[in-house]
PDB file of C-alpha atoms in Angstrom:
ATOM      1  CA  GLN A   1       4.705  14.124 -11.712  1.00 73.00           C
ATOM      2  CA  VAL A   2       3.131  10.849 -10.624  1.00 85.00           C
ATOM      3  CA  GLN A   3      -0.296  10.840  -9.062  1.00 92.00           C
ATOM      4  CA  LEU A   4      -1.320   7.871  -6.946  1.00 95.00           C
ATOM      5  CA  VAL A   5      -4.964   6.973  -6.456  1.00 94.00           C
ATOM      6  CA  GLU A   6      -5.937   4.361  -3.883  1.00 96.00           C
ATOM      7  CA  SER A   7      -9.108   2.330  -3.715  1.00 96.00           C
ATOM      8  CA  GLY A   8     -10.499  -0.625  -1.825  1.00 97.00           C
ATOM      9  CA  GLY A   9     -10.636   0.608   1.730  1.00 97.00           C
ATOM     10  CA  GLY A  10     -13.668   0.202   3.894  1.00 98.00           C
ATOM     11  CA  LEU A  11     -15.147  -1.398   6.968  1.00 98.00           C
ATOM     12  CA  VAL A  12     -14.532  -5.066   7.626  1.00 98.00           C
ATOM     13  CA  GLN A  13     -14.973  -7.357  10.602  1.00 98.00           C
ATOM     14  CA  PRO A  14     -12.003  -8.985  12.310  1.00 98.00           C
ATOM     15  CA  GLY A  15     -10.863 -11.986  10.327  1.00 98.00           C
ATOM     16  CA  GLY A  16     -12.134 -10.536   7.091  1.00 98.00           C
ATOM     17  CA  SER A  17     -10.288  -9.523   3.964  1.00 98.00           C
ATOM     18  CA  LEU A  18      -9.831  -6.483   1.786  1.00 98.00           C
ATOM     19  CA  ARG A  19      -7.796  -5.759  -1.296  1.00 98.00           C
ATOM     20  CA  LEU A  20      -6.332  -2.324  -1.805  1.00 98.00           C
ATOM     21  CA  SER A  21      -5.367  -1.044  -5.218  1.00 98.00           C
ATOM     22  CA  CYS A  22      -3.249   1.914  -6.205  1.00 97.00           C
ATOM     23  CA  ALA A  23      -2.858   3.128  -9.749  1.00 94.00           C
ATOM     24  CA  ALA A  24      -0.109   5.517 -10.735  1.00 92.00           C
ATOM     25  CA  SER A  25      -1.046   8.007 -13.394  1.00 88.00           C
ATOM     26  CA  GLY A  26       1.068  10.396 -15.376  1.00 77.00           C
ATOM     27  CA  SER A  27       3.860  10.124 -17.857  1.00 66.00           C
ATOM     28  CA  ILE A  28       6.316   8.330 -15.584  1.00 68.00           C
ATOM     29  CA  PHE A  29       7.439   4.816 -16.368  1.00 70.00           C
ATOM     30  CA  ASN A  30       9.505   2.169 -14.608  1.00 80.00           C
ATOM     31  CA  ILE A  31       8.633   3.068 -11.043  1.00 89.00           C
ATOM     32  CA  ASP A  32      11.295   1.527  -8.833  1.00 92.00           C
ATOM     33  CA  VAL A  33       9.389   0.832  -5.624  1.00 95.00           C
ATOM     34  CA  MET A  34       5.706   0.838  -4.853  1.00 95.00           C
ATOM     35  CA  GLY A  35       3.974  -0.016  -1.667  1.00 97.00           C
ATOM     36  CA  TRP A  36       1.789   0.837   1.234  1.00 98.00           C
ATOM     37  CA  TYR A  37       2.309   2.731   4.433  1.00 98.00           C
ATOM     38  CA  ARG A  38      -0.305   3.104   7.096  1.00 98.00           C
ATOM     39  CA  GLN A  39      -1.106   5.552   9.843  1.00 98.00           C
ATOM     40  CA  ALA A  40      -3.353   4.699  12.741  1.00 97.00           C
ATOM     41  CA  PRO A  41      -5.070   7.459  14.709  1.00 91.00           C
ATOM     42  CA  GLY A  42      -2.579   9.131  16.998  1.00 93.00           C
ATOM     43  CA  SER A  43       0.346   7.226  15.491  1.00 96.00           C
ATOM     44  CA  GLN A  44       3.087   7.949  13.015  1.00 96.00           C
ATOM     45  CA  ARG A  45       3.014   6.657   9.488  1.00 97.00           C
ATOM     46  CA  GLU A  46       4.729   3.299   9.202  1.00 98.00           C
ATOM     47  CA  LEU A  47       5.615   0.861   6.481  1.00 98.00           C
ATOM     48  CA  ALA A  48       3.152  -1.922   5.815  1.00 98.00           C
ATOM     49  CA  ALA A  49       4.578  -3.484   2.673  1.00 98.00           C
ATOM     50  CA  VAL A  50       6.669  -2.454  -0.303  1.00 98.00           C
ATOM     51  CA  ILE A  51       7.674  -4.164  -3.514  1.00 97.00           C
ATOM     52  CA  ALA A  52      10.465  -3.359  -5.927  1.00 95.00           C
ATOM     53  CA  ARG A  53      10.068  -3.549  -9.668  1.00 91.00           C
ATOM     54  CA  GLY A  54      11.960  -6.836  -9.718  1.00 91.00           C
ATOM     55  CA  GLY A  55       9.621  -8.396  -7.172  1.00 94.00           C
ATOM     56  CA  THR A  56      11.554  -8.092  -3.926  1.00 97.00           C
ATOM     57  CA  THR A  57       9.171  -7.442  -1.043  1.00 98.00           C
ATOM     58  CA  ASN A  58       9.429  -6.120   2.463  1.00 98.00           C
ATOM     59  CA  TYR A  59       6.685  -6.471   5.053  1.00 98.00           C
ATOM     60  CA  ALA A  60       6.183  -5.065   8.476  1.00 98.00           C
ATOM     61  CA  ASP A  61       6.411  -7.798  11.083  1.00 98.00           C
ATOM     62  CA  ALA A  62       2.848  -7.098  12.142  1.00 98.00           C
ATOM     63  CA  VAL A  63       1.428  -8.039   8.747  1.00 98.00           C
ATOM     64  CA  LYS A  64       3.677 -10.911   7.681  1.00 98.00           C
ATOM     65  CA  GLY A  65       1.715 -13.994   6.773  1.00 98.00           C
ATOM     66  CA  ARG A  66      -1.511 -12.040   6.438  1.00 98.00           C
ATOM     67  CA  PHE A  67      -0.833  -9.394   3.791  1.00 98.00           C
ATOM     68  CA  THR A  68       0.450  -9.948   0.286  1.00 98.00           C
ATOM     69  CA  ILE A  69       1.736  -7.157  -1.901  1.00 98.00           C
ATOM     70  CA  SER A  70       1.913  -7.423  -5.666  1.00 97.00           C
ATOM     71  CA  ARG A  71       2.298  -5.136  -8.628  1.00 94.00           C
ATOM     72  CA  ASP A  72       1.597  -4.929 -12.306  1.00 91.00           C
ATOM     73  CA  ASN A  73       4.541  -3.157 -13.854  1.00 85.00           C
ATOM     74  CA  ASP A  74       2.820  -2.604 -17.182  1.00 85.00           C
ATOM     75  CA  SER A  75       0.019  -0.623 -15.580  1.00 87.00           C
ATOM     76  CA  ASN A  76       2.036   0.753 -12.644  1.00 89.00           C
ATOM     77  CA  THR A  77      -0.526  -0.598 -10.242  1.00 94.00           C
ATOM     78  CA  VAL A  78       0.211  -1.998  -6.806  1.00 96.00           C
ATOM     79  CA  TYR A  79      -2.102  -4.178  -4.760  1.00 98.00           C
ATOM     80  CA  LEU A  80      -2.305  -5.163  -1.140  1.00 98.00           C
ATOM     81  CA  GLN A  81      -4.299  -8.261  -0.330  1.00 98.00           C
ATOM     82  CA  MET A  82      -5.137  -8.145   3.359  1.00 98.00           C
ATOM     83  CA  ASN A  83      -6.391 -11.312   4.998  1.00 98.00           C
ATOM     84  CA  SER A  84      -7.144 -12.201   8.603  1.00 98.00           C
ATOM     85  CA  LEU A  85      -7.569  -8.557   9.422  1.00 98.00           C
ATOM     86  CA  LYS A  86      -7.225  -7.446  13.013  1.00 98.00           C
ATOM     87  CA  PRO A  87      -8.537  -4.343  14.772  1.00 98.00           C
ATOM     88  CA  GLU A  88      -4.966  -3.104  15.055  1.00 97.00           C
ATOM     89  CA  ASP A  89      -4.812  -2.975  11.260  1.00 98.00           C
ATOM     90  CA  THR A  90      -7.214  -0.046  11.371  1.00 98.00           C
ATOM     91  CA  ALA A  91      -5.464   2.875   9.720  1.00 98.00           C
ATOM     92  CA  VAL A  92      -5.352   5.136   6.749  1.00 98.00           C
ATOM     93  CA  TYR A  93      -3.357   3.287   4.123  1.00 98.00           C
ATOM     94  CA  TYR A  94      -1.230   5.419   1.833  1.00 98.00           C
ATOM     95  CA  CYS A  95       0.081   4.307  -1.496  1.00 98.00           C
ATOM     96  CA  TYR A  96       3.757   5.049  -2.047  1.00 96.00           C
ATOM     97  CA  ALA A  97       5.980   5.154  -5.081  1.00 95.00           C
ATOM     98  CA  ASN A  98       9.631   5.908  -5.604  1.00 94.00           C
ATOM     99  CA  TYR A  99      10.904   6.801  -9.017  1.00 89.00           C
ATOM    100  CA  TYR A 100      14.039   8.526 -10.231  1.00 86.00           C
ATOM    101  CA  GLY A 101      14.857   9.324  -6.622  1.00 85.00           C
ATOM    102  CA  MET A 102      11.514  11.054  -6.036  1.00 90.00           C
ATOM    103  CA  ASN A 103       8.733  10.034  -3.685  1.00 93.00           C
ATOM    104  CA  ALA A 104       5.026  10.167  -4.376  1.00 94.00           C
ATOM    105  CA  TRP A 105       2.148   9.607  -1.986  1.00 96.00           C
ATOM    106  CA  GLY A 106      -1.514   8.936  -2.445  1.00 97.00           C
ATOM    107  CA  LYS A 107      -4.223  10.669  -0.466  1.00 97.00           C
ATOM    108  CA  GLY A 108      -4.924   7.533   1.544  1.00 97.00           C
ATOM    109  CA  THR A 109      -7.781   5.114   1.939  1.00 97.00           C
ATOM    110  CA  LEU A 110      -9.291   4.249   5.306  1.00 98.00           C
ATOM    111  CA  VAL A 111      -9.397   0.666   6.474  1.00 98.00           C
ATOM    112  CA  THR A 112     -11.475   0.044   9.581  1.00 98.00           C
ATOM    113  CA  VAL A 113     -11.466  -3.382  11.200  1.00 98.00           C
ATOM    114  CA  SER A 114     -14.162  -3.570  13.819  1.00 97.00           C
ATOM    115  CA  SER A 115     -16.955  -5.763  15.083  1.00 94.00           C
TER     116      SER A 115
END
């Protein structure tokens, strides 16, 4: 029932920053977990960062110290602030939400880190 719409992807040089946003629409409330997974070309989708409603976060080792995930529970919006971007961060980033035991995925937004 939840639709997730990502925004904020684009092309950035190494060392640059981007902020991804994902807004959940629909009639659902109190989404338990929201976050971001990413899939590089030729690779499997992997967790980048997730955040529970209470604020607990989990980051992939590759992004720790560089990415910060946050959420606005009132608007069911999750953000991913990405700093010090590296070429290996290049991927399609997919918004994720878990609610009432169900999973929802966004269509993805492409982040390209290249000189």
